[in-house]
CSV table of N, CA and C in Angstrom, one decimal:
chain,number,residue,atom,x,y,z
A,124,MET,N,1.6,-0.9,-19.7
A,124,MET,CA,2.2,-0.8,-18.3
A,124,MET,C,1.1,-1.0,-17.3
A,125,ALA,N,1.4,-1.7,-16.2
A,125,ALA,CA,0.4,-1.9,-15.2
A,125,ALA,C,0.0,-0.6,-14.5
A,126,ASP,N,1.0,0.4,-14.3
A,126,ASP,CA,0.7,1.6,-13.6
A,126,ASP,C,-0.3,2.4,-14.4
A,127,GLU,N,-0.5,2.2,-15.7
A,127,GLU,CA,-1.5,2.9,-16.4
A,127,GLU,C,-2.9,2.3,-16.2
A,128,LEU,N,-3.0,1.1,-15.7
A,128,LEU,CA,-4.2,0.4,-15.5
A,128,LEU,C,-4.7,0.5,-14.1
A,129,LEU,N,-3.8,0.9,-13.1
A,129,LEU,CA,-4.2,1.1,-11.8
A,129,LEU,C,-4.5,2.6,-11.6
A,130,TYR,N,-5.3,3.0,-10.6
A,130,TYR,CA,-5.8,4.4,-10.5
A,130,TYR,C,-4.7,5.3,-9.8
A,131,HIS,N,-4.2,6.3,-10.6
A,131,HIS,CA,-3.3,7.3,-10.0
A,131,HIS,C,-4.1,8.4,-9.3
A,132,LEU,N,-3.5,8.8,-8.2
A,132,LEU,CA,-4.1,10.0,-7.5
A,132,LEU,C,-3.1,11.1,-7.8
A,133,HIS,N,-3.6,12.3,-8.2
A,133,HIS,CA,-2.8,13.3,-8.7
A,133,HIS,C,-2.7,14.6,-7.8
A,134,SER,N,-3.3,14.5,-6.6
A,134,SER,CA,-3.3,15.6,-5.7
A,134,SER,C,-3.5,15.1,-4.3
A,135,GLY,N,-3.0,15.9,-3.3
A,135,GLY,CA,-3.2,15.6,-1.9
A,135,GLY,C,-4.7,15.4,-1.6
A,136,TRP,N,-5.5,16.3,-2.2
A,136,TRP,CA,-7.0,16.2,-2.0
A,136,TRP,C,-7.5,14.8,-2.4
A,137,HIS,N,-7.1,14.3,-3.6
A,137,HIS,CA,-7.5,13.0,-4.1
A,137,HIS,C,-7.0,11.9,-3.2
A,138,VAL,N,-5.8,12.0,-2.6
A,138,VAL,CA,-5.3,11.0,-1.7
A,138,VAL,C,-6.2,11.0,-0.4
A,139,ASP,N,-6.5,12.2,0.1
A,139,ASP,CA,-7.4,12.3,1.3
A,139,ASP,C,-8.7,11.7,1.0
A,140,GLN,N,-9.3,12.0,-0.1
A,140,GLN,CA,-10.6,11.5,-0.5
A,140,GLN,C,-10.6,10.0,-0.6
A,141,ALA,N,-9.6,9.4,-1.2
A,141,ALA,CA,-9.5,7.9,-1.3
A,141,ALA,C,-9.5,7.3,0.1
A,142,ILE,N,-8.8,7.9,1.0
A,142,ILE,CA,-8.7,7.4,2.4
A,142,ILE,C,-10.0,7.6,3.2
A,143,VAL,N,-10.5,8.8,3.1
A,143,VAL,CA,-11.7,9.2,3.9
A,143,VAL,C,-13.0,8.6,3.5
A,144,THR,N,-13.2,8.4,2.2
A,144,THR,CA,-14.5,8.0,1.7
A,144,THR,C,-14.7,6.5,1.7
A,145,GLU,N,-13.6,5.7,1.7
A,145,GLU,CA,-13.8,4.3,1.6
A,145,GLU,C,-14.1,3.7,3.0
A,146,LYS,N,-15.2,3.1,3.2
A,146,LYS,CA,-15.6,2.6,4.5
A,146,LYS,C,-15.6,1.1,4.6
A,147,GLU,N,-15.6,0.4,3.5
A,147,GLU,CA,-15.7,-1.1,3.5
A,147,GLU,C,-14.4,-1.8,3.2
A,148,LYS,N,-13.6,-1.2,2.3
A,148,LYS,CA,-12.4,-1.9,1.8
A,148,LYS,C,-11.2,-1.3,2.4
A,149,LEU,N,-10.1,-2.1,2.4
A,149,LEU,CA,-8.8,-1.7,2.7
A,149,LEU,C,-8.3,-0.9,1.6
A,150,VAL,N,-7.8,0.3,1.9
A,150,VAL,CA,-7.2,1.2,0.9
A,150,VAL,C,-5.7,1.0,0.9
A,151,VAL,N,-5.1,0.6,-0.2
A,151,VAL,CA,-3.7,0.4,-0.3
A,151,VAL,C,-3.2,1.5,-1.3
A,152,ILE,N,-2.2,2.2,-0.8
A,152,ILE,CA,-1.6,3.3,-1.6
A,152,ILE,C,-0.2,3.0,-1.8
A,153,ARG,N,0.2,2.9,-3.1
A,153,ARG,CA,1.6,2.7,-3.4
A,153,ARG,C,2.2,4.1,-3.6
A,154,PHE,N,3.0,4.6,-2.6
A,154,PHE,CA,3.7,5.8,-2.7
A,154,PHE,C,5.1,5.5,-3.3
A,155,GLY,N,5.6,6.4,-4.2
A,155,GLY,CA,6.9,6.3,-4.7
A,155,GLY,C,7.1,7.1,-5.9
A,156,ASN,N,8.3,6.9,-6.6
A,156,ASN,CA,8.6,7.5,-7.8
A,156,ASN,C,8.2,6.6,-8.9
A,157,ASP,N,7.2,7.0,-9.7
A,157,ASP,CA,6.6,6.1,-10.8
A,157,ASP,C,7.7,5.5,-11.7
A,158,LYS,N,8.8,6.2,-11.9
A,158,LYS,CA,9.8,5.8,-12.8
A,158,LYS,C,10.8,4.9,-12.2
A,159,SER,N,10.8,4.7,-10.9
A,159,SER,CA,11.8,3.8,-10.3
A,159,SER,C,11.4,2.3,-10.6
A,160,GLN,N,12.5,1.5,-10.6
A,160,GLN,CA,12.3,0.1,-10.9
A,160,GLN,C,11.5,-0.6,-9.9
A,161,GLU,N,11.7,-0.2,-8.6
A,161,GLU,CA,10.9,-0.8,-7.5
A,161,GLU,C,9.4,-0.6,-7.7
A,162,CYS,N,9.0,0.7,-8.1
A,162,CYS,CA,7.6,1.0,-8.3
A,162,CYS,C,7.1,0.2,-9.5
A,163,MET,N,7.8,0.2,-10.5
A,163,MET,CA,7.3,-0.6,-11.7
A,163,MET,C,7.1,-2.0,-11.4
A,164,LEU,N,8.0,-2.6,-10.6
A,164,LEU,CA,7.8,-4.0,-10.3
A,164,LEU,C,6.6,-4.2,-9.3
A,165,MET,N,6.5,-3.3,-8.3
A,165,MET,CA,5.3,-3.4,-7.4
A,165,MET,C,4.0,-3.1,-8.1
A,166,ASP,N,4.0,-2.2,-9.0
A,166,ASP,CA,2.8,-1.8,-9.7
A,166,ASP,C,2.3,-3.0,-10.6
A,167,ASN,N,3.3,-3.7,-11.2
A,167,ASN,CA,2.9,-4.9,-11.9
A,167,ASN,C,2.3,-6.0,-11.0
A,168,LEU,N,2.9,-6.2,-9.9
A,168,LEU,CA,2.4,-7.2,-8.9
A,168,LEU,C,1.0,-6.7,-8.4
A,169,LEU,N,0.8,-5.5,-8.1
A,169,LEU,CA,-0.5,-5.0,-7.6
A,169,LEU,C,-1.5,-5.2,-8.7
A,170,TYR,N,-1.2,-4.9,-9.9
A,170,TYR,CA,-2.1,-5.0,-11.1
A,170,TYR,C,-2.5,-6.5,-11.2
A,171,SER,N,-1.5,-7.4,-11.1
A,171,SER,CA,-1.7,-8.8,-11.3
A,171,SER,C,-2.7,-9.4,-10.2
A,172,ILE,N,-2.8,-8.8,-9.1
A,172,ILE,CA,-3.7,-9.3,-8.0
A,172,ILE,C,-4.9,-8.5,-7.9
A,173,SER,N,-5.0,-7.3,-8.6
A,173,SER,CA,-6.1,-6.4,-8.3
A,173,SER,C,-7.5,-7.0,-8.5
A,174,GLU,N,-7.7,-7.8,-9.5
A,174,GLU,CA,-9.0,-8.3,-9.7
A,174,GLU,C,-9.3,-9.3,-8.6
A,175,LYS,N,-8.3,-10.1,-8.2
A,175,LYS,CA,-8.6,-11.1,-7.2
A,175,LYS,C,-8.9,-10.5,-5.8
A,176,VAL,N,-8.4,-9.3,-5.5
A,176,VAL,CA,-8.6,-8.7,-4.2
A,176,VAL,C,-9.6,-7.5,-4.2
A,177,SER,N,-10.2,-7.3,-5.4
A,177,SER,CA,-11.1,-6.2,-5.6
A,177,SER,C,-12.3,-6.1,-4.7
A,178,SER,N,-12.7,-7.3,-4.1
A,178,SER,CA,-13.9,-7.3,-3.2
A,178,SER,C,-13.6,-6.7,-1.9
A,179,PHE,N,-12.3,-6.6,-1.5
A,179,PHE,CA,-11.9,-6.1,-0.2
A,179,PHE,C,-10.8,-5.1,-0.2
A,180,VAL,N,-10.2,-4.7,-1.3
A,180,VAL,CA,-9.1,-3.8,-1.4
A,180,VAL,C,-9.3,-2.8,-2.6
A,181,SER,N,-9.0,-1.5,-2.3
A,181,SER,CA,-8.9,-0.5,-3.3
A,181,SER,C,-7.5,-0.1,-3.4
A,182,ILE,N,-6.9,-0.2,-4.6
A,182,ILE,CA,-5.5,0.1,-4.8
A,182,ILE,C,-5.3,1.4,-5.6
A,183,TYR,N,-4.4,2.3,-5.1
A,183,TYR,CA,-4.1,3.6,-5.7
A,183,TYR,C,-2.6,3.7,-5.8
A,184,LEU,N,-2.2,4.5,-6.8
A,184,LEU,CA,-0.8,4.9,-7.0
A,184,LEU,C,-0.6,6.4,-6.8
A,185,VAL,N,0.5,6.7,-6.1
A,185,VAL,CA,0.8,8.1,-5.9
A,185,VAL,C,2.3,8.3,-6.2
A,186,ASP,N,2.6,9.2,-7.1
A,186,ASP,CA,4.0,9.6,-7.4
A,186,ASP,C,4.3,10.7,-6.4
A,187,ILE,N,5.3,10.4,-5.5
A,187,ILE,CA,5.6,11.4,-4.5
A,187,ILE,C,6.3,12.7,-5.0
A,188,GLU,N,6.8,12.7,-6.2
A,188,GLU,CA,7.3,13.9,-6.8
A,188,GLU,C,6.1,14.8,-7.3
A,189,GLU,N,5.1,14.2,-7.8
A,189,GLU,CA,3.9,14.9,-8.3
A,189,GLU,C,3.1,15.4,-7.1
A,190,VAL,N,3.0,14.5,-6.1
A,190,VAL,CA,2.1,14.8,-4.9
A,190,VAL,C,3.0,14.7,-3.6
A,191,PRO,N,3.8,15.7,-3.3
A,191,PRO,CA,4.7,15.7,-2.2
A,191,PRO,C,4.0,15.9,-0.8
A,192,ASP,N,2.7,16.1,-0.8
A,192,ASP,CA,1.9,16.6,0.4
A,192,ASP,C,2.2,15.7,1.6
A,193,PHE,N,2.4,14.4,1.4
A,193,PHE,CA,2.5,13.4,2.5
A,193,PHE,C,3.9,12.9,2.8
A,194,ASN,N,4.9,13.4,2.0
A,194,ASN,CA,6.2,13.0,2.1
A,194,ASN,C,6.8,13.1,3.6
A,195,GLU,N,6.6,14.3,4.1
A,195,GLU,CA,7.1,14.5,5.5
A,195,GLU,C,6.3,13.7,6.5
A,196,MET,N,5.0,13.9,6.5
A,196,MET,CA,4.1,13.2,7.4
A,196,MET,C,4.3,11.7,7.5
A,197,TYR,N,4.4,11.1,6.4
A,197,TYR,CA,4.6,9.6,6.4
A,197,TYR,C,6.0,9.2,6.1
A,198,GLU,N,6.9,10.1,6.2
A,198,GLU,CA,8.4,9.8,6.0
A,198,GLU,C,8.6,9.0,4.7
A,199,LEU,N,8.1,9.5,3.6
A,199,LEU,CA,8.2,8.9,2.3
A,199,LEU,C,9.5,9.2,1.6
A,200,THR,N,10.5,8.5,2.1
A,200,THR,CA,11.9,8.7,1.5
A,200,THR,C,12.3,7.5,0.7
A,201,ASP,N,11.6,6.4,0.7
A,201,ASP,CA,11.9,5.2,0.0
A,201,ASP,C,11.5,5.3,-1.5
A,202,PRO,N,12.2,4.6,-2.4
A,202,PRO,CA,11.8,4.6,-3.8
A,202,PRO,C,10.3,4.1,-4.0
A,203,MET,N,9.9,3.2,-3.1
A,203,MET,CA,8.6,2.6,-3.2
A,203,MET,C,8.1,2.2,-1.8
A,204,CYS,N,6.9,2.4,-1.5
A,204,CYS,CA,6.3,1.8,-0.3
A,204,CYS,C,4.8,1.7,-0.4
A,205,LEU,N,4.3,0.7,0.3
A,205,LEU,CA,2.8,0.5,0.4
A,205,LEU,C,2.4,1.0,1.8
A,206,MET,N,1.3,1.7,1.8
A,206,MET,CA,0.7,2.1,3.1
A,206,MET,C,-0.8,1.6,3.0
A,207,PHE,N,-1.3,1.4,4.2
A,207,PHE,CA,-2.7,0.7,4.3
A,207,PHE,C,-3.6,1.6,5.2
A,208,PHE,N,-4.8,1.7,4.8
A,208,PHE,CA,-5.8,2.5,5.5
A,208,PHE,C,-7.1,1.8,5.5
A,209,TYR,N,-7.8,1.9,6.6
A,209,TYR,CA,-9.2,1.3,6.7
A,209,TYR,C,-10.1,2.2,7.5
A,210,ASP,N,-11.2,2.6,6.9
A,210,ASP,CA,-12.1,3.5,7.6
A,210,ASP,C,-11.5,4.7,8.1
A,211,ASN,N,-10.6,5.3,7.3
A,211,ASN,CA,-9.9,6.6,7.6
A,211,ASN,C,-8.9,6.4,8.7
A,212,LYS,N,-8.4,5.2,8.9
A,212,LYS,CA,-7.4,5.0,9.9
A,212,LYS,C,-6.2,4.3,9.2
A,213,HIS,N,-5.0,4.8,9.6
A,213,HIS,CA,-3.7,4.2,9.1
A,213,HIS,C,-3.6,2.8,9.8
A,214,MET,N,-3.4,1.8,9.0
A,214,MET,CA,-3.2,0.4,9.5
A,214,MET,C,-1.7,0.1,9.4
A,215,MET,N,-1.3,-0.4,10.5
A,215,MET,CA,0.2,-0.8,10.6
A,215,MET,C,0.3,-2.3,10.6
A,216,CYS,N,1.4,-2.7,10.1
A,216,CYS,CA,1.7,-4.2,10.0
A,216,CYS,C,3.1,-4.4,10.4
A,217,ASP,N,3.3,-5.4,11.3
A,217,ASP,CA,4.7,-5.7,11.7
A,217,ASP,C,5.2,-6.8,10.8
A,218,PHE,N,6.2,-6.3,10.0
A,218,PHE,CA,6.8,-7.2,9.0
A,218,PHE,C,8.1,-7.8,9.5
A,219,GLY,N,8.5,-7.4,10.7
A,219,GLY,CA,9.7,-7.9,11.3
A,219,GLY,C,10.9,-7.1,10.9
A,220,THR,N,10.6,-5.9,10.3
A,220,THR,CA,11.7,-5.0,9.8
A,220,THR,C,12.0,-3.9,10.7
A,221,GLY,N,11.1,-3.7,11.7
A,221,GLY,CA,11.3,-2.5,12.6
A,221,GLY,C,10.5,-1.3,12.1
A,222,ASN,N,9.9,-1.4,10.9
A,222,ASN,CA,9.1,-0.3,10.4
A,222,ASN,C,7.7,-0.9,10.2
A,223,ASN,N,6.8,-0.5,11.1
A,223,ASN,CA,5.4,-1.0,11.1
A,223,ASN,C,4.5,-0.1,10.3
A,224,ASN,N,5.0,1.1,9.9
A,224,ASN,CA,4.1,2.1,9.2
A,224,ASN,C,3.8,1.8,7.8
A,225,LYS,N,4.8,1.1,7.1
A,225,LYS,CA,4.6,0.8,5.7
A,225,LYS,C,5.5,-0.4,5.3
A,226,LEU,N,5.1,-0.9,4.1
A,226,LEU,CA,5.9,-1.9,3.5
A,226,LEU,C,6.8,-1.3,2.5
A,227,ASN,N,8.1,-1.3,2.7
A,227,ASN,CA,9.0,-0.5,1.9
A,227,ASN,C,10.1,-1.4,1.2
A,228,PHE,N,9.7,-2.6,0.9
A,228,PHE,CA,10.5,-3.5,0.1
A,228,PHE,C,9.7,-4.3,-0.9
A,229,LEU,N,10.3,-4.9,-1.8
A,229,LEU,CA,9.6,-5.6,-2.9
A,229,LEU,C,9.2,-7.0,-2.4
A,230,ILE,N,8.0,-7.4,-2.8
A,230,ILE,CA,7.5,-8.7,-2.7
A,230,ILE,C,7.3,-9.2,-4.1
A,231,ASP,N,7.7,-10.4,-4.4
A,231,ASP,CA,7.6,-10.9,-5.8
A,231,ASP,C,6.7,-12.0,-5.9
A,232,ASP,N,5.9,-12.4,-4.9
A,232,ASP,CA,5.0,-13.5,-4.9
A,232,ASP,C,3.6,-13.0,-4.7
A,233,LYS,N,2.7,-13.3,-5.7
A,233,LYS,CA,1.4,-12.8,-5.7
A,233,LYS,C,0.6,-13.3,-4.5
A,234,GLN,N,0.7,-14.6,-4.2
A,234,GLN,CA,-0.1,-15.1,-3.0
A,234,GLN,C,0.4,-14.5,-1.7
A,235,GLU,N,1.7,-14.3,-1.6
A,235,GLU,CA,2.3,-13.7,-0.4
A,235,GLU,C,1.6,-12.3,-0.2
A,236,LEU,N,1.6,-11.5,-1.2
A,236,LEU,CA,1.0,-10.1,-1.1
A,236,LEU,C,-0.5,-10.2,-0.8
A,237,ILE,N,-1.2,-11.2,-1.4
A,237,ILE,CA,-2.6,-11.3,-1.1
A,237,ILE,C,-2.8,-11.7,0.3
A,238,ASP,N,-2.0,-12.6,0.8
A,238,ASP,CA,-2.1,-13.1,2.2
A,238,ASP,C,-1.9,-11.9,3.2
A,239,ILE,N,-0.9,-11.0,2.9
A,239,ILE,CA,-0.6,-9.8,3.7
A,239,ILE,C,-1.9,-8.9,3.7
A,240,LEU,N,-2.4,-8.7,2.5
A,240,LEU,CA,-3.6,-7.8,2.4
A,240,LEU,C,-4.8,-8.4,3.2
A,241,GLU,N,-5.0,-9.7,3.1
A,241,GLU,CA,-6.1,-10.3,3.8
A,241,GLU,C,-5.9,-10.2,5.3
A,242,THR,N,-4.6,-10.4,5.8
A,242,THR,CA,-4.3,-10.3,7.2
A,242,THR,C,-4.6,-8.8,7.7
A,243,ILE,N,-4.2,-7.8,7.0
A,243,ILE,CA,-4.4,-6.5,7.4
A,243,ILE,C,-5.9,-6.2,7.3
A,244,PHE,N,-6.6,-6.6,6.3
A,244,PHE,CA,-8.0,-6.4,6.2
A,244,PHE,C,-8.8,-7.0,7.4
A,245,ARG,N,-8.5,-8.3,7.7
A,245,ARG,CA,-9.1,-9.0,8.8
A,245,ARG,C,-8.9,-8.2,10.1
A,246,GLY,N,-7.6,-7.8,10.3
A,246,GLY,CA,-7.3,-7.1,11.6
A,246,GLY,C,-8.0,-5.7,11.6
A,247,ALA,N,-8.1,-5.1,10.5
A,247,ALA,CA,-8.8,-3.8,10.4
A,247,ALA,C,-10.3,-4.0,10.8
A,248,ARG,N,-10.9,-5.0,10.3
A,248,ARG,CA,-12.3,-5.2,10.6
A,248,ARG,C,-12.6,-5.5,12.0
A,249,LYS,N,-11.5,-6.0,12.7
A,249,LYS,CA,-11.6,-6.2,14.2
A,249,LYS,C,-11.1,-5.1,15.0
A,250,ASN,N,-11.0,-3.9,14.3
A,250,ASN,CA,-10.5,-2.7,15.0
A,250,ASN,C,-9.1,-2.7,15.6
A,251,LYS,N,-8.3,-3.5,15.0
A,251,LYS,CA,-6.9,-3.6,15.4
A,251,LYS,C,-6.1,-2.5,14.6
A,252,GLY,N,-5.3,-1.8,15.2
A,252,GLY,CA,-4.5,-0.8,14.5
A,252,GLY,C,-3.2,-1.4,14.0
A,253,LEU,N,-2.8,-2.5,14.6
A,253,LEU,CA,-1.5,-3.1,14.2
A,253,LEU,C,-1.8,-4.6,14.1
A,254,VAL,N,-1.3,-5.2,13.0
A,254,VAL,CA,-1.4,-6.6,12.8
A,254,VAL,C,0.0,-7.2,12.5
A,255,VAL,N,0.2,-8.5,12.7
A,255,VAL,CA,1.4,-9.1,12.4
A,255,VAL,C,1.4,-9.8,11.0
A,256,SER,N,2.3,-9.5,10.2
A,256,SER,CA,2.4,-10.1,8.9
A,256,SER,C,2.5,-11.6,9.0
A,257,PRO,N,1.8,-12.3,8.0
A,257,PRO,CA,1.9,-13.8,8.0
A,257,PRO,C,3.3,-14.3,7.6
A,258,TYR,N,4.2,-13.3,7.2
A,258,TYR,CA,5.5,-13.7,6.8
A,258,TYR,C,6.5,-12.8,7.5
A,259,ASP,N,7.7,-13.3,7.8
A,259,ASP,CA,8.7,-12.6,8.5
A,259,ASP,C,9.7,-12.1,7.5
A,260,TYR,N,9.9,-10.8,7.5
A,260,TYR,CA,10.8,-10.1,6.6
A,260,TYR,C,12.0,-9.5,7.3
A,261,SER,N,12.3,-10.1,8.5
A,261,SER,CA,13.4,-9.5,9.3
A,261,SER,C,14.7,-9.4,8.6
A,262,ASP,N,14.9,-10.2,7.5
A,262,ASP,CA,16.1,-10.1,6.7
A,262,ASP,C,16.2,-9.0,5.7
A,263,GLN,N,15.1,-8.2,5.6
A,263,GLN,CA,15.0,-7.1,4.6
A,263,GLN,C,15.7,-5.9,5.2
A,264,ARG,N,16.3,-5.1,4.3
A,264,ARG,CA,17.0,-3.9,4.8
A,264,ARG,C,16.1,-2.9,5.4
A,265,VAL,N,16.5,-2.2,6.4
A,265,VAL,CA,15.7,-1.2,7.1
A,265,VAL,C,16.5,0.1,7.0
A,266,ASP,N,15.7,1.2,6.5
A,266,ASP,CA,16.4,2.5,6.5
A,266,ASP,C,15.7,3.4,7.5
């Protein structure tokens, strides 16, 4: 399973450390229920691109049942979502869904996800807190 090959964070402290200590790369954290179908699919996609983006992205997985510390703060109610951080700052991305705080829907195309990560990383390096996704997902459900 891909989720066994990506790095799991097992406490709020570890999540904080991943966000605070990384100064050069975009930190991508997949929050969700490890056993949900959405998480398994996203974890497989993240694993499949992990080597290609490793020069500018660090990817972590967090099971929100095991580590509930951020559920209220980040409104982690979705079965799966990706959040982005750079230099200890939350990076937002406008996907056209009305939710700029996180990506809470599945993407099934490797290059599409790589393009999104590159866009967020480039914006972060320019000190932008919000970037616009290279793809419009306005047809995705919003909760």
